[in-house]
PDB file of C-alpha atoms and ligand atoms in Angstrom:
ATOM      1  CA  MET A   1       0.000   0.000   0.000  1.00  0.00           C
ATOM      2  CA  ARG A   2       1.273   3.481  -0.878  1.00  0.00           C
ATOM      3  CA  LEU A   3       0.878   6.234   1.697  1.00  0.00           C
ATOM      4  CA  HIS A   4       1.174   9.864   0.640  1.00  0.00           C
ATOM      5  CA  TRP A   5       3.235  10.976   3.607  1.00  0.00           C
ATOM      6  CA  SER A   6       5.155  13.827   5.200  1.00  0.00           C
ATOM      7  CA  PRO A   7       7.133  13.881   8.467  1.00  0.00           C
ATOM      8  CA  LYS A   8       5.521  17.220   9.377  1.00  0.00           C
ATOM      9  CA  SER A   9       1.826  16.420   9.088  1.00  0.00           C
ATOM     10  CA  PRO A  10      -0.007  15.653  12.353  1.00  0.00           C
ATOM     11  CA  TYR A  11      -2.781  13.877  10.401  1.00  0.00           C
ATOM     12  CA  VAL A  12      -0.234  11.622   8.712  1.00  0.00           C
ATOM     13  CA  ARG A  13       1.241  11.029  12.148  1.00  0.00           C
ATOM     14  CA  LYS A  14      -2.076   9.583  13.342  1.00  0.00           C
ATOM     15  CA  VAL A  15      -1.925   7.015  10.540  1.00  0.00           C
ATOM     16  CA  MET A  16       1.729   6.179  11.248  1.00  0.00           C
ATOM     17  CA  ILE A  17       0.989   5.678  14.949  1.00  0.00           C
ATOM     18  CA  CYS A  18      -1.882   3.319  14.084  1.00  0.00           C
ATOM     19  CA  ALA A  19       0.341   1.383  11.657  1.00  0.00           C
ATOM     20  CA  HIS A  20       3.024   1.114  14.341  1.00  0.00           C
ATOM     21  CA  GLU A  21       0.589  -0.002  17.035  1.00  0.00           C
ATOM     22  CA  LEU A  22      -0.955  -2.568  14.661  1.00  0.00           C
ATOM     23  CA  ASP A  23       2.415  -3.871  13.440  1.00  0.00           C
ATOM     24  CA  LEU A  24       1.648  -2.885   9.849  1.00  0.00           C
ATOM     25  CA  LEU A  25       4.542  -0.520   9.155  1.00  0.00           C
ATOM     26  CA  ASP A  26       6.257  -2.869   6.723  1.00  0.00           C
ATOM     27  CA  ARG A  27       3.076  -2.986   4.598  1.00  0.00           C
ATOM     28  CA  LEU A  28       3.347   0.757   3.879  1.00  0.00           C
ATOM     29  CA  GLU A  29       5.368   2.273   1.076  1.00  0.00           C
ATOM     30  CA  LEU A  30       5.881   5.909   2.063  1.00  0.00           C
ATOM     31  CA  VAL A  31       5.714   8.460  -0.735  1.00  0.00           C
ATOM     32  CA  ARG A  32       6.917  11.904   0.302  1.00  0.00           C
ATOM     33  CA  SER A  33       4.137  14.252  -0.813  1.00  0.00           C
ATOM     34  CA  VAL A  34       3.995  17.976  -0.298  1.00  0.00           C
ATOM     35  CA  ALA A  35       0.491  19.246   0.438  1.00  0.00           C
ATOM     36  CA  ALA A  36       0.083  22.983   0.761  1.00  0.00           C
ATOM     37  CA  MET A  37      -3.239  24.797   0.841  1.00  0.00           C
ATOM     38  CA  LEU A  38      -2.088  27.377  -1.706  1.00  0.00           C
ATOM     39  CA  LYS A  39      -0.386  24.929  -4.042  1.00  0.00           C
ATOM     40  CA  PRO A  40      -2.420  21.862  -5.028  1.00  0.00           C
ATOM     41  CA  ASN A  41      -0.128  18.931  -5.813  1.00  0.00           C
ATOM     42  CA  GLU A  42      -0.966  17.448  -9.231  1.00  0.00           C
ATOM     43  CA  ARG A  43       0.607  14.051  -8.558  1.00  0.00           C
ATOM     44  CA  LEU A  44      -1.269  13.719  -5.262  1.00  0.00           C
ATOM     45  CA  MET A  45      -4.537  14.851  -6.868  1.00  0.00           C
ATOM     46  CA  LYS A  46      -4.469  11.786  -9.135  1.00  0.00           C
ATOM     47  CA  ASP A  47      -5.171   9.777  -5.964  1.00  0.00           C
ATOM     48  CA  ASN A  48      -7.005  12.414  -3.938  1.00  0.00           C
ATOM     49  CA  PRO A  49      -8.618  15.338  -5.799  1.00  0.00           C
ATOM     50  CA  LEU A  50      -8.639  17.282  -2.523  1.00  0.00           C
ATOM     51  CA  SER A  51      -4.801  17.295  -2.575  1.00  0.00           C
ATOM     52  CA  LYS A  52      -4.546  16.333   1.072  1.00  0.00           C
ATOM     53  CA  ILE A  53      -2.326  14.004   3.043  1.00  0.00           C
ATOM     54  CA  PRO A  54      -2.591  11.367   4.335  1.00  0.00           C
ATOM     55  CA  THR A  55      -3.957   9.432   1.359  1.00  0.00           C
ATOM     56  CA  LEU A  56      -3.573   5.657   1.249  1.00  0.00           C
ATOM     57  CA  VAL A  57      -3.595   3.902  -2.122  1.00  0.00           C
ATOM     58  CA  LEU A  58      -4.455   0.213  -1.863  1.00  0.00           C
ATOM     59  CA  GLU A  59      -2.958  -2.503  -4.103  1.00  0.00           C
ATOM     60  CA  ASP A  60      -5.918  -2.283  -6.515  1.00  0.00           C
ATOM     61  CA  GLY A  61      -5.549   1.490  -6.825  1.00  0.00           C
ATOM     62  CA  PHE A  62      -8.493   2.351  -4.561  1.00  0.00           C
ATOM     63  CA  ALA A  63      -7.504   5.474  -2.605  1.00  0.00           C
ATOM     64  CA  LEU A  64      -8.613   6.088   0.971  1.00  0.00           C
ATOM     65  CA  PHE A  65      -8.791   9.438   2.759  1.00  0.00           C
ATOM     66  CA  ASP A  66      -9.057  11.172   5.214  1.00  0.00           C
ATOM     67  CA  SER A  67      -6.949  10.124   8.195  1.00  0.00           C
ATOM     68  CA  ILE A  68      -9.794   8.646  10.276  1.00  0.00           C
ATOM     69  CA  VAL A  69     -10.874   6.433   7.359  1.00  0.00           C
ATOM     70  CA  ILE A  70      -7.307   5.215   6.847  1.00  0.00           C
ATOM     71  CA  CYS A  71      -6.874   4.577  10.576  1.00  0.00           C
ATOM     72  CA  GLU A  72     -10.055   2.510  10.725  1.00  0.00           C
ATOM     73  CA  TYR A  73      -9.025   0.581   7.602  1.00  0.00           C
ATOM     74  CA  LEU A  74      -5.655  -0.266   9.196  1.00  0.00           C
ATOM     75  CA  ASN A  75      -7.366  -1.224  12.443  1.00  0.00           C
ATOM     76  CA  ASP A  76      -9.614  -3.693  10.564  1.00  0.00           C
ATOM     77  CA  LEU A  77      -6.667  -5.029   8.564  1.00  0.00           C
ATOM     78  CA  GLY A  78      -4.573  -5.559  11.694  1.00  0.00           C
ATOM     79  CA  GLY A  79      -7.440  -6.905  13.812  1.00  0.00           C
ATOM     80  CA  GLY A  80      -6.827  -4.134  16.344  1.00  0.00           C
ATOM     81  CA  SER A  81      -8.911  -2.559  19.084  1.00  0.00           C
ATOM     82  CA  LEU A  82      -8.163   1.109  18.409  1.00  0.00           C
ATOM     83  CA  PHE A  83     -11.846   1.594  17.497  1.00  0.00           C
ATOM     84  CA  PRO A  84     -13.784   0.131  20.422  1.00  0.00           C
ATOM     85  CA  GLY A  85     -17.128  -1.453  19.551  1.00  0.00           C
ATOM     86  CA  GLN A  86     -18.811  -1.183  22.944  1.00  0.00           C
ATOM     87  CA  ALA A  87     -21.211   1.762  23.283  1.00  0.00           C
ATOM     88  CA  VAL A  88     -19.643   3.833  26.092  1.00  0.00           C
ATOM     89  CA  ASP A  89     -16.032   3.297  25.037  1.00  0.00           C
ATOM     90  CA  LYS A  90     -16.955   3.775  21.391  1.00  0.00           C
ATOM     91  CA  TRP A  91     -18.520   7.203  21.837  1.00  0.00           C
ATOM     92  CA  GLN A  92     -15.793   8.350  24.177  1.00  0.00           C
ATOM     93  CA  ALA A  93     -13.084   7.271  21.708  1.00  0.00           C
ATOM     94  CA  LEU A  94     -14.843   8.958  18.764  1.00  0.00           C
ATOM     95  CA  ARG A  95     -15.493  12.099  20.797  1.00  0.00           C
ATOM     96  CA  TRP A  96     -11.846  12.341  21.832  1.00  0.00           C
ATOM     97  CA  HIS A  97     -10.866  11.722  18.232  1.00  0.00           C
ATOM     98  CA  ALA A  98     -13.127  14.567  17.084  1.00  0.00           C
ATOM     99  CA  PHE A  99     -11.747  16.773  19.864  1.00  0.00           C
ATOM    100  CA  GLY A 100      -8.144  16.071  18.836  1.00  0.00           C
ATOM    101  CA  ASP A 101      -8.803  16.540  15.127  1.00  0.00           C
ATOM    102  CA  GLY A 102     -10.890  19.674  15.711  1.00  0.00           C
ATOM    103  CA  LEU A 103      -8.126  21.168  17.823  1.00  0.00           C
ATOM    104  CA  LEU A 104      -5.621  20.301  15.099  1.00  0.00           C
ATOM    105  CA  ASP A 105      -7.819  21.939  12.440  1.00  0.00           C
ATOM    106  CA  ALA A 106      -7.911  25.138  14.503  1.00  0.00           C
ATOM    107  CA  LEU A 107      -4.146  25.058  15.122  1.00  0.00           C
ATOM    108  CA  VAL A 108      -3.320  24.530  11.446  1.00  0.00           C
ATOM    109  CA  LEU A 109      -5.591  27.440  10.436  1.00  0.00           C
ATOM    110  CA  TRP A 110      -4.137  29.585  13.226  1.00  0.00           C
ATOM    111  CA  ARG A 111      -0.618  28.885  11.957  1.00  0.00           C
ATOM    112  CA  ASN A 112      -1.617  29.731   8.377  1.00  0.00           C
ATOM    113  CA  GLU A 113      -3.173  32.994   9.520  1.00  0.00           C
ATOM    114  CA  ARG A 114      -0.246  34.071  11.680  1.00  0.00           C
ATOM    115  CA  GLU A 115       2.142  33.519   8.721  1.00  0.00           C
ATOM    116  CA  ARG A 116       0.222  35.937   6.500  1.00  0.00           C
ATOM    117  CA  GLU A 117       1.734  39.347   5.937  1.00  0.00           C
ATOM    118  CA  VAL A 118      -1.162  41.007   7.768  1.00  0.00           C
ATOM    119  CA  PRO A 119      -2.836  38.456  10.059  1.00  0.00           C
ATOM    120  CA  LEU A 120      -6.465  39.088  10.964  1.00  0.00           C
ATOM    121  CA  LYS A 121      -6.282  39.819  14.696  1.00  0.00           C
ATOM    122  CA  PRO A 122      -9.854  38.734  15.646  1.00  0.00           C
ATOM    123  CA  LEU A 123      -9.252  35.393  13.911  1.00  0.00           C
ATOM    124  CA  ILE A 124      -5.950  34.857  15.746  1.00  0.00           C
ATOM    125  CA  ASP A 125      -7.659  35.764  19.046  1.00  0.00           C
ATOM    126  CA  ALA A 126     -10.501  33.323  18.348  1.00  0.00           C
ATOM    127  CA  PHE A 127      -8.069  30.460  17.610  1.00  0.00           C
ATOM    128  CA  GLU A 128      -6.115  31.212  20.762  1.00  0.00           C
ATOM    129  CA  LEU A 129      -9.278  31.319  22.887  1.00  0.00           C
ATOM    130  CA  LYS A 130     -10.557  28.013  21.472  1.00  0.00           C
ATOM    131  CA  THR A 131      -7.170  26.408  22.100  1.00  0.00           C
ATOM    132  CA  ARG A 132      -6.944  27.601  25.697  1.00  0.00           C
ATOM    133  CA  VAL A 133     -10.520  26.543  26.531  1.00  0.00           C
ATOM    134  CA  SER A 134      -9.921  23.158  24.877  1.00  0.00           C
ATOM    135  CA  LEU A 135      -6.757  22.650  26.902  1.00  0.00           C
ATOM    136  CA  LYS A 136      -8.593  23.451  30.147  1.00  0.00           C
ATOM    137  CA  GLN A 137     -11.363  21.003  29.251  1.00  0.00           C
ATOM    138  CA  LEU A 138      -8.843  18.299  28.359  1.00  0.00           C
ATOM    139  CA  ASP A 139      -7.007  18.961  31.602  1.00  0.00           C
ATOM    140  CA  ASP A 140     -10.245  18.071  33.433  1.00  0.00           C
ATOM    141  CA  GLU A 141     -10.427  14.879  31.369  1.00  0.00           C
ATOM    142  CA  ALA A 142      -6.817  13.798  31.947  1.00  0.00           C
ATOM    143  CA  GLN A 143      -7.777  11.274  34.626  1.00  0.00           C
ATOM    144  CA  ALA A 144     -10.373   9.686  32.325  1.00  0.00           C
ATOM    145  CA  LEU A 145      -7.807   9.563  29.523  1.00  0.00           C
ATOM    146  CA  THR A 146      -5.418   7.697  31.805  1.00  0.00           C
ATOM    147  CA  GLU A 147      -8.057   5.223  32.946  1.00  0.00           C
ATOM    148  CA  THR A 148      -9.554   4.440  29.523  1.00  0.00           C
ATOM    149  CA  PRO A 149      -7.983   1.796  27.243  1.00  0.00           C
ATOM    150  CA  PHE A 150      -5.734   3.241  24.520  1.00  0.00           C
ATOM    151  CA  SER A 151      -7.771   4.110  21.411  1.00  0.00           C
ATOM    152  CA  ILE A 152      -7.963   6.302  18.312  1.00  0.00           C
ATOM    153  CA  GLY A 153      -9.109   9.067  20.688  1.00  0.00           C
ATOM    154  CA  HIS A 154      -5.806   8.987  22.590  1.00  0.00           C
ATOM    155  CA  ILE A 155      -3.909   8.969  19.300  1.00  0.00           C
ATOM    156  CA  ALA A 156      -5.702  12.048  17.919  1.00  0.00           C
ATOM    157  CA  LEU A 157      -5.342  14.004  21.160  1.00  0.00           C
ATOM    158  CA  GLY A 158      -1.681  13.007  21.442  1.00  0.00           C
ATOM    159  CA  CYS A 159      -1.050  14.255  17.897  1.00  0.00           C
ATOM    160  CA  ALA A 160      -2.818  17.557  18.627  1.00  0.00           C
ATOM    161  CA  VAL A 161      -0.801  18.134  21.785  1.00  0.00           C
ATOM    162  CA  GLY A 162       2.379  17.071  19.963  1.00  0.00           C
ATOM    163  CA  TYR A 163       1.605  19.697  17.322  1.00  0.00           C
ATOM    164  CA  LEU A 164       1.536  22.341  20.064  1.00  0.00           C
ATOM    165  CA  ASP A 165       5.107  21.379  20.960  1.00  0.00           C
ATOM    166  CA  TYR A 166       6.089  21.406  17.288  1.00  0.00           C
ATOM    167  CA  ARG A 167       4.545  24.686  16.105  1.00  0.00           C
ATOM    168  CA  PHE A 168       3.344  26.552  19.213  1.00  0.00           C
ATOM    169  CA  ASP A 169       6.145  26.108  21.717  1.00  0.00           C
ATOM    170  CA  THR A 170       5.770  29.684  22.964  1.00  0.00           C
ATOM    171  CA  LEU A 171       2.177  29.045  24.075  1.00  0.00           C
ATOM    172  CA  GLY A 172       3.354  27.287  27.242  1.00  0.00           C
ATOM    173  CA  TRP A 173       0.461  24.794  27.095  1.00  0.00           C
ATOM    174  CA  ARG A 174       1.812  22.713  29.977  1.00  0.00           C
ATOM    175  CA  SER A 175       1.116  25.473  32.476  1.00  0.00           C
ATOM    176  CA  VAL A 176      -2.467  25.792  31.152  1.00  0.00           C
ATOM    177  CA  ALA A 177      -3.031  22.019  31.397  1.00  0.00           C
ATOM    178  CA  PRO A 178      -0.591  20.407  33.878  1.00  0.00           C
ATOM    179  CA  ARG A 179      -2.592  17.188  34.339  1.00  0.00           C
ATOM    180  CA  LEU A 180      -2.884  16.772  30.586  1.00  0.00           C
ATOM    181  CA  ALA A 181       0.884  17.309  30.406  1.00  0.00           C
ATOM    182  CA  GLN A 182       1.396  14.385  32.795  1.00  0.00           C
ATOM    183  CA  TRP A 183      -0.868  12.172  30.722  1.00  0.00           C
ATOM    184  CA  TYR A 184       0.987  13.219  27.565  1.00  0.00           C
ATOM    185  CA  ALA A 185       4.399  12.496  29.092  1.00  0.00           C
ATOM    186  CA  GLU A 186       3.243   8.934  29.758  1.00  0.00           C
ATOM    187  CA  LEU A 187       1.728   8.585  26.263  1.00  0.00           C
ATOM    188  CA  ASN A 188       4.940   9.817  24.719  1.00  0.00           C
ATOM    189  CA  ARG A 189       6.828   6.830  26.086  1.00  0.00           C
ATOM    190  CA  ARG A 190       5.110   4.602  23.540  1.00  0.00           C
ATOM    191  CA  PRO A 191       7.504   3.737  20.681  1.00  0.00           C
ATOM    192  CA  SER A 192       4.745   4.639  18.182  1.00  0.00           C
ATOM    193  CA  PHE A 193       4.831   8.225  19.449  1.00  0.00           C
ATOM    194  CA  GLN A 194       8.603   8.426  19.867  1.00  0.00           C
ATOM    195  CA  THR A 195       9.343   7.291  16.320  1.00  0.00           C
ATOM    196  CA  THR A 196       6.824   9.641  14.700  1.00  0.00           C
ATOM    197  CA  GLU A 197       7.730  12.952  16.316  1.00  0.00           C
ATOM    198  CA  PRO A 198       7.189  15.652  13.680  1.00  0.00           C
ATOM    199  CA  VAL A 199      10.342  17.021  12.073  1.00  0.00           C
ATOM    200  CA  ASP A 200      11.043  19.674   9.462  1.00  0.00           C
ATOM    201  CA  GLY A 201      12.557  18.561   6.192  1.00  0.00           C
TER     202      GLY A 201
HETATM  203  N1  GSH B   1      -9.230  16.025   7.728  1.00  0.00           N
HETATM  204  C1  GSH B   1      -8.049  15.668   6.991  1.00  0.00           C
HETATM  205  C2  GSH B   1      -7.010  16.783   7.136  1.00  0.00           C
HETATM  206  C3  GSH B   1      -5.758  16.494   6.331  1.00  0.00           C
HETATM  207  C4  GSH B   1      -4.976  17.774   6.065  1.00  0.00           C
HETATM  208  O1  GSH B   1      -5.510  18.894   6.087  1.00  0.00           O
HETATM  209  N2  GSH B   1      -3.689  17.608   5.796  1.00  0.00           N
HETATM  210  C5  GSH B   1      -2.903  18.748   5.434  1.00  0.00           C
HETATM  211  C6  GSH B   1      -1.428  18.477   5.755  1.00  0.00           C
HETATM  212  S1  GSH B   1      -1.107  18.527   7.468  1.00  0.00           S
HETATM  213  C7  GSH B   1      -3.031  18.969   3.952  1.00  0.00           C
HETATM  214  O2  GSH B   1      -3.025  18.017   3.203  1.00  0.00           O
HETATM  215  N3  GSH B   1      -3.178  20.228   3.523  1.00  0.00           N
HETATM  216  C8  GSH B   1      -3.251  20.578   2.147  1.00  0.00           C
HETATM  217  C9  GSH B   1      -4.495  21.325   1.808  1.00  0.00           C
HETATM  218  O3  GSH B   1      -5.333  21.591   2.712  1.00  0.00           O
HETATM  219  O4  GSH B   1      -4.648  21.668   0.628  1.00  0.00           O
HETATM  220  C10 GSH B   1      -7.499  14.345   7.528  1.00  0.00           C
HETATM  221  O5  GSH B   1      -7.752  14.036   8.704  1.00  0.00           O
HETATM  222  O6  GSH B   1      -6.860  13.602   6.767  1.00  0.00           O
END
């Protein structure tokens, strides 16, 4: 299977963590693909007209996107339990996944905005407010995160928090959410997280 991949993308990272956890890494052929909002990538668009990564192309050419779909496909392929089937655990895992991905969406848009020549201040303020309130909420949920079996929800939240370290180091998120920071330190000991830390290049 071919994965349109980049070492910088937090959404790709989710897929790589799943593949690692499910022991499927050697089934993936990584294709370095640049995906930038302002510059659609023609080669990538042959597999995904939205020009987004991650995109997973199966042996028969069928292309899967976006990251949650790829993660669930890998989970089925590897017979994993990253997507719990039981009602309570299922909704909690999907909610945490949505929380992590939603936070990532806001952070990526925030970063795009702040890199513009003249950033729109109310937009920057709104992203910052949403991020701080999210961190406080997640801090209240840190105990539940620790006590709940590892799932796609933990992976998405871990990638969102990891993105804060990668692109928003001046935010000082650990002082906003110290209990979440403890949970994250523990999560980060997993080899799947250690080997997928985002890097430039
Ligand atoms: N919801 C998508 C988001 C993927 C995404 O936005 N990836 C970024 C890279 S980090 C991208 O491809 N951006 C290019 C674009 O938006 O045109 C997913 O979970 O796969």
